[in-house]
């Protein structure tokens, strides 16, 4: 049996990573001034930065179930006998529900997993599942290990403003911070799939320092089953500060730390100046 992983474009996987691990990616849609654009193929983070700077009207939409079905059919045609379809948090997008709607029509069984994550925390989890599938583990074990990995992962971010989260309706418990002093920089995290406030810090520099400290703690307190850890630093129009954070984490942890812009769809909801960190424990082989 051959298990293939399908995820979505908010995972932030590069073309090389997709190819290396045989992962199929279903794109979300970004809508700028009423024009729909396919994430990855037609629009990237640079377009979002431009749109936000000129205060364009921005929204996003999930893939249609038919788009998922085409991905499942292509995977089956390529030799898949089982599919694991893992996606960004169902509390932040209807993407996972679209996957569930398409699954019964797939020519091969599809196991849909709500990662409760965003960004490369999701991407790393998808890679781990693809590795397990390539090793020939039973699909039930692949799914169980994937769910364990997702539950132990963390996503934290510092946003310059809560306005984009408010406009997009993804603000969650961070709504309580609206109207607080502008000098306070909120450190947010994903809790059970939705955005919640973690701390409020006086300056952006101190907020990023907290991201670093919390990431170091995560990486040093891994679960017993973990055989390593993957770390990603994301940003939207904050490359200099994000790069400095990634460098500091590499030096402290002595592990690879990836650095990349947020995907277009995620960037549209968190806004300019956002810096985030995803930490995903890696299952032992």
CSV table of C-alpha atoms in Angstrom, one decimal:
chain,number,residue,atom,x,y,z
A,1,UNK,CA,0.0,0.0,0.0
A,2,UNK,CA,1.2,3.5,-0.8
A,3,UNK,CA,0.2,6.4,1.5
A,4,UNK,CA,0.3,9.9,0.0
A,5,UNK,CA,-0.1,13.2,2.0
A,6,UNK,CA,-2.2,16.1,0.8
A,7,UNK,CA,-2.0,19.4,2.5
A,8,UNK,CA,-2.9,23.0,1.7
A,9,UNK,CA,-0.9,26.1,0.6
A,10,UNK,CA,-0.9,27.7,4.0
A,11,UNK,CA,1.6,25.1,5.1
A,12,UNK,CA,4.3,27.1,3.4
A,13,UNK,CA,6.0,24.1,1.9
A,14,UNK,CA,8.5,24.9,-0.9
A,15,UNK,CA,8.4,23.3,-4.3
A,16,UNK,CA,11.5,21.3,-3.4
A,17,UNK,CA,9.9,20.0,-0.2
A,18,UNK,CA,6.8,19.0,-2.0
A,19,UNK,CA,8.8,17.1,-4.6
A,20,UNK,CA,11.1,15.5,-2.1
A,21,UNK,CA,8.3,14.1,0.0
A,22,UNK,CA,5.7,13.5,-2.7
A,23,UNK,CA,3.2,15.9,-1.0
A,24,UNK,CA,0.3,17.3,-3.0
A,25,UNK,CA,-0.8,20.8,-2.1
A,26,UNK,CA,-4.3,22.3,-2.6
A,27,UNK,CA,-4.2,26.1,-2.9
A,28,UNK,CA,-6.4,28.5,-1.0
A,29,UNK,CA,-7.6,31.7,-2.8
A,30,UNK,CA,-6.7,35.3,-2.1
A,31,UNK,CA,-9.2,38.0,-3.2
A,32,UNK,CA,-7.7,41.5,-3.8
A,33,UNK,CA,-10.1,44.3,-4.8
A,34,UNK,CA,-12.6,41.6,-6.0
A,35,UNK,CA,-10.1,39.7,-8.1
A,36,UNK,CA,-9.5,36.0,-7.1
A,37,UNK,CA,-5.9,34.8,-7.2
A,38,UNK,CA,-4.7,31.3,-6.5
A,39,UNK,CA,-2.2,31.2,-3.7
A,40,UNK,CA,1.3,30.0,-4.8
A,41,UNK,CA,0.5,30.0,-8.6
A,42,UNK,CA,-0.8,33.5,-9.0
A,43,UNK,CA,0.0,35.4,-5.7
A,44,UNK,CA,2.6,35.3,-3.0
A,45,UNK,CA,3.5,37.3,0.1
A,46,UNK,CA,4.9,40.2,-1.9
A,47,UNK,CA,1.5,40.9,-3.5
A,48,UNK,CA,-0.1,40.9,0.0
A,49,UNK,CA,2.5,43.4,1.3
A,50,UNK,CA,1.7,45.6,-1.7
A,51,UNK,CA,-2.1,45.3,-1.2
A,52,UNK,CA,-1.9,46.0,2.5
A,53,UNK,CA,0.3,49.0,2.0
A,54,UNK,CA,-2.1,50.6,-0.4
A,55,UNK,CA,-5.1,49.6,1.8
A,56,UNK,CA,-6.7,47.4,-0.8
A,57,UNK,CA,-9.8,45.3,0.0
A,58,UNK,CA,-8.5,41.8,0.9
A,59,UNK,CA,-10.3,38.6,1.7
A,60,UNK,CA,-9.6,34.9,1.4
A,61,UNK,CA,-11.6,31.8,0.5
A,62,UNK,CA,-11.2,28.0,1.0
A,63,UNK,CA,-10.7,25.6,-1.9
A,64,UNK,CA,-13.8,24.1,-3.3
A,65,UNK,CA,-14.5,20.4,-2.5
A,66,UNK,CA,-14.0,19.7,-6.3
A,67,UNK,CA,-10.5,21.0,-6.0
A,68,UNK,CA,-9.7,18.5,-3.3
A,69,UNK,CA,-11.3,15.7,-5.3
A,70,UNK,CA,-9.1,16.5,-8.2
A,71,UNK,CA,-6.1,16.3,-5.9
A,72,UNK,CA,-7.2,13.0,-4.5
A,73,UNK,CA,-7.9,11.6,-8.0
A,74,UNK,CA,-4.4,12.7,-9.2
A,75,UNK,CA,-2.8,11.1,-6.1
A,76,UNK,CA,-4.7,7.8,-6.8
A,77,UNK,CA,-3.7,7.9,-10.5
A,78,UNK,CA,-0.1,8.4,-9.3
A,79,UNK,CA,-0.2,5.2,-7.3
A,80,UNK,CA,-1.7,6.2,-3.9
A,81,UNK,CA,-3.8,3.5,-2.2
A,82,UNK,CA,-4.4,5.6,0.9
A,83,UNK,CA,-4.4,9.4,1.4
A,84,UNK,CA,-3.8,11.4,4.5
A,85,UNK,CA,-5.2,14.9,4.0
A,86,UNK,CA,-4.0,17.4,6.7
A,87,UNK,CA,-4.9,21.0,6.8
A,88,UNK,CA,-4.9,24.3,8.7
A,89,UNK,CA,-7.1,24.8,11.7
A,90,UNK,CA,-10.8,24.3,11.1
A,91,UNK,CA,-11.5,27.2,13.5
A,92,UNK,CA,-9.6,29.5,11.1
A,93,UNK,CA,-10.8,28.2,7.8
A,94,UNK,CA,-13.3,26.0,6.1
A,95,UNK,CA,-10.6,24.2,4.2
A,96,UNK,CA,-10.7,21.0,6.3
A,97,UNK,CA,-14.4,20.8,5.9
A,98,UNK,CA,-14.0,21.1,2.1
A,99,UNK,CA,-11.6,18.2,2.3
A,100,UNK,CA,-14.1,16.1,4.3
A,101,UNK,CA,-16.8,16.9,1.8
A,102,UNK,CA,-14.6,15.6,-1.0
A,103,UNK,CA,-13.2,12.5,0.8
A,104,UNK,CA,-16.2,10.2,0.2
A,105,UNK,CA,-15.9,10.7,-3.6
A,106,UNK,CA,-12.2,9.9,-3.7
A,107,UNK,CA,-11.3,6.7,-5.6
A,108,UNK,CA,-9.1,5.7,-2.6
A,109,UNK,CA,-9.6,6.1,1.1
A,110,UNK,CA,-8.9,9.6,2.5
A,111,UNK,CA,-8.1,10.2,6.2
A,112,UNK,CA,-8.7,13.9,6.9
A,113,UNK,CA,-6.9,15.5,9.8
A,114,UNK,CA,-7.5,19.0,11.3
A,115,UNK,CA,-4.0,20.0,12.4
A,116,UNK,CA,-5.3,22.9,14.5
A,117,UNK,CA,-2.1,24.7,13.3
A,118,UNK,CA,-1.0,27.2,10.6
A,119,UNK,CA,2.2,27.8,8.7
A,120,UNK,CA,5.3,25.6,8.7
A,121,UNK,CA,4.2,23.9,12.0
A,122,UNK,CA,1.6,22.3,9.7
A,123,UNK,CA,4.1,21.9,6.9
A,124,UNK,CA,6.6,20.1,9.2
A,125,UNK,CA,3.8,17.8,10.4
A,126,UNK,CA,2.8,17.0,6.8
A,127,UNK,CA,6.5,16.1,6.0
A,128,UNK,CA,6.6,13.8,9.0
A,129,UNK,CA,3.5,12.0,7.9
A,130,UNK,CA,4.9,11.7,4.4
A,131,UNK,CA,8.1,10.2,5.8
A,132,UNK,CA,6.1,7.7,7.8
A,133,UNK,CA,4.1,6.8,4.7
A,134,UNK,CA,7.2,6.3,2.7
A,135,UNK,CA,8.5,3.9,5.4
A,136,UNK,CA,5.5,1.7,4.9
A,137,UNK,CA,3.8,2.3,8.2
A,138,UNK,CA,0.1,1.4,8.3
A,139,UNK,CA,-2.1,4.4,7.5
A,140,UNK,CA,-3.7,4.2,11.0
A,141,UNK,CA,-0.2,4.6,12.5
A,142,UNK,CA,0.7,7.4,10.2
A,143,UNK,CA,-2.5,9.3,11.2
A,144,UNK,CA,-2.0,8.6,14.9
A,145,UNK,CA,1.6,9.8,14.8
A,146,UNK,CA,0.6,12.9,12.8
A,147,UNK,CA,-2.1,13.8,15.3
A,148,UNK,CA,0.3,13.4,18.2
A,149,UNK,CA,2.8,15.6,16.4
A,150,UNK,CA,0.2,18.3,15.7
A,151,UNK,CA,-1.0,18.3,19.3
A,152,UNK,CA,2.5,18.9,20.6
A,153,UNK,CA,3.4,21.7,18.1
A,154,UNK,CA,3.3,25.4,19.0
A,155,UNK,CA,2.6,28.5,16.9
A,156,UNK,CA,3.3,32.0,18.3
A,157,UNK,CA,3.4,35.4,16.8
A,158,UNK,CA,3.9,39.0,17.4
A,159,UNK,CA,1.6,41.3,15.4
A,160,UNK,CA,2.1,45.0,14.7
A,161,UNK,CA,-1.7,45.5,14.8
A,162,UNK,CA,-4.8,43.4,15.6
A,163,UNK,CA,-6.7,45.2,12.8
A,164,UNK,CA,-6.3,42.5,10.1
A,165,UNK,CA,-7.3,39.7,12.5
A,166,UNK,CA,-10.3,41.7,13.5
A,167,UNK,CA,-11.4,42.4,9.9
A,168,UNK,CA,-11.0,38.8,8.9
A,169,UNK,CA,-12.9,37.5,11.9
A,170,UNK,CA,-10.0,35.3,13.0
A,171,UNK,CA,-9.2,37.3,16.2
A,172,UNK,CA,-10.5,34.8,18.7
A,173,UNK,CA,-9.7,35.5,22.3
A,174,UNK,CA,-7.3,38.2,21.2
A,175,UNK,CA,-10.4,40.4,20.8
A,176,UNK,CA,-9.9,41.2,24.5
A,177,UNK,CA,-6.8,43.2,23.6
A,178,UNK,CA,-8.6,45.6,21.2
A,179,UNK,CA,-8.4,49.1,22.4
A,180,UNK,CA,-5.4,48.5,24.7
A,181,UNK,CA,-2.5,50.9,24.6
A,182,UNK,CA,-0.8,51.1,21.3
A,183,UNK,CA,2.6,50.8,22.9
A,184,UNK,CA,1.8,47.3,24.1
A,185,UNK,CA,2.8,44.6,21.6
A,186,UNK,CA,0.6,41.4,21.9
A,187,UNK,CA,2.3,38.0,21.8
A,188,UNK,CA,-0.4,35.6,20.4
A,189,UNK,CA,-0.5,31.9,20.1
A,190,UNK,CA,-2.7,29.2,18.6
A,191,UNK,CA,-4.6,27.3,21.2
A,192,UNK,CA,-6.7,24.4,20.1
A,193,UNK,CA,-6.9,25.8,16.7
A,194,UNK,CA,-7.8,29.5,17.4
A,195,UNK,CA,-5.9,32.7,18.1
A,196,UNK,CA,-5.5,33.6,21.8
A,197,UNK,CA,-3.5,36.2,23.7
A,198,UNK,CA,-0.4,35.0,25.5
A,199,UNK,CA,1.3,38.1,26.8
A,200,UNK,CA,1.5,41.8,26.3
A,201,UNK,CA,4.9,43.3,26.1
A,202,UNK,CA,6.0,47.0,26.1
A,203,UNK,CA,8.0,47.0,22.9
A,204,UNK,CA,8.4,45.0,19.7
A,205,UNK,CA,12.0,44.1,20.6
A,206,UNK,CA,10.9,42.7,24.0
A,207,UNK,CA,8.1,40.8,22.3
A,208,UNK,CA,10.5,39.1,19.9
A,209,UNK,CA,12.8,38.3,22.8
A,210,UNK,CA,9.9,36.5,24.4
A,211,UNK,CA,9.3,34.6,21.2
A,212,UNK,CA,12.9,33.5,21.3
A,213,UNK,CA,12.7,32.5,25.0
A,214,UNK,CA,9.5,30.5,24.6
A,215,UNK,CA,10.9,28.8,21.5
A,216,UNK,CA,14.0,27.7,23.3
A,217,UNK,CA,11.8,26.4,26.1
A,218,UNK,CA,9.7,24.4,23.7
A,219,UNK,CA,12.8,22.8,22.0
A,220,UNK,CA,14.3,21.8,25.4
A,221,UNK,CA,11.1,20.3,26.8
A,222,UNK,CA,10.2,17.9,24.0
A,223,UNK,CA,7.9,15.0,24.6
A,224,UNK,CA,9.4,11.6,25.3
A,225,UNK,CA,8.5,10.3,21.9
A,226,UNK,CA,10.3,13.0,20.0
A,227,UNK,CA,13.4,12.3,18.1
A,228,UNK,CA,14.2,15.9,17.2
A,229,UNK,CA,12.5,19.2,16.4
A,230,UNK,CA,11.7,21.4,13.4
A,231,UNK,CA,11.6,25.2,13.8
A,232,UNK,CA,10.4,27.9,11.4
A,233,UNK,CA,10.5,31.6,11.6
A,234,UNK,CA,7.9,33.5,9.5
A,235,UNK,CA,7.3,37.1,8.8
A,236,UNK,CA,5.4,39.6,6.7
A,237,UNK,CA,7.4,42.6,5.7
A,238,UNK,CA,9.8,42.2,8.7
A,239,UNK,CA,12.7,40.3,7.2
A,240,UNK,CA,15.5,42.0,9.1
A,241,UNK,CA,14.1,41.3,12.6
A,242,UNK,CA,12.9,37.8,11.6
A,243,UNK,CA,16.3,36.9,10.2
A,244,UNK,CA,18.0,38.1,13.4
A,245,UNK,CA,15.6,35.9,15.4
A,246,UNK,CA,16.3,32.9,13.2
A,247,UNK,CA,20.1,33.4,13.5
A,248,UNK,CA,19.8,33.6,17.3
A,249,UNK,CA,17.7,30.5,17.5
A,250,UNK,CA,20.2,28.5,15.3
A,251,UNK,CA,23.1,29.6,17.6
A,252,UNK,CA,21.2,28.6,20.8
A,253,UNK,CA,19.7,25.4,19.5
A,254,UNK,CA,22.2,24.1,17.1
A,255,UNK,CA,19.4,22.8,14.8
A,256,UNK,CA,18.2,24.0,11.4
A,257,UNK,CA,15.8,26.9,11.6
A,258,UNK,CA,14.0,27.9,8.4
A,259,UNK,CA,13.2,31.5,7.5
A,260,UNK,CA,10.4,32.4,5.1
A,261,UNK,CA,7.7,35.0,4.5
A,262,UNK,CA,4.2,34.1,5.6
A,263,UNK,CA,2.0,32.7,2.9
A,264,UNK,CA,-0.3,35.1,1.1
A,265,UNK,CA,-3.5,33.9,2.8
A,266,UNK,CA,-2.0,33.9,6.4
A,267,UNK,CA,-0.3,37.2,5.8
A,268,UNK,CA,-3.6,38.8,4.7
A,269,UNK,CA,-5.1,37.9,8.1
A,270,UNK,CA,-2.2,38.9,10.4
A,271,UNK,CA,-0.9,42.1,8.7
A,272,UNK,CA,2.3,43.9,8.0
A,273,UNK,CA,5.2,43.5,10.5
A,274,UNK,CA,4.1,40.2,11.9
A,275,UNK,CA,6.8,37.7,13.1
A,276,UNK,CA,5.9,34.2,14.0
A,277,UNK,CA,7.6,31.0,15.1
A,278,UNK,CA,6.4,27.4,14.6
A,279,UNK,CA,7.9,24.5,16.6
A,280,UNK,CA,7.0,20.9,15.6
A,281,UNK,CA,8.5,17.9,17.4
A,282,UNK,CA,9.7,15.2,15.0
A,283,UNK,CA,8.7,11.6,15.5
A,284,UNK,CA,11.4,9.0,16.0
A,285,UNK,CA,11.8,6.6,13.0
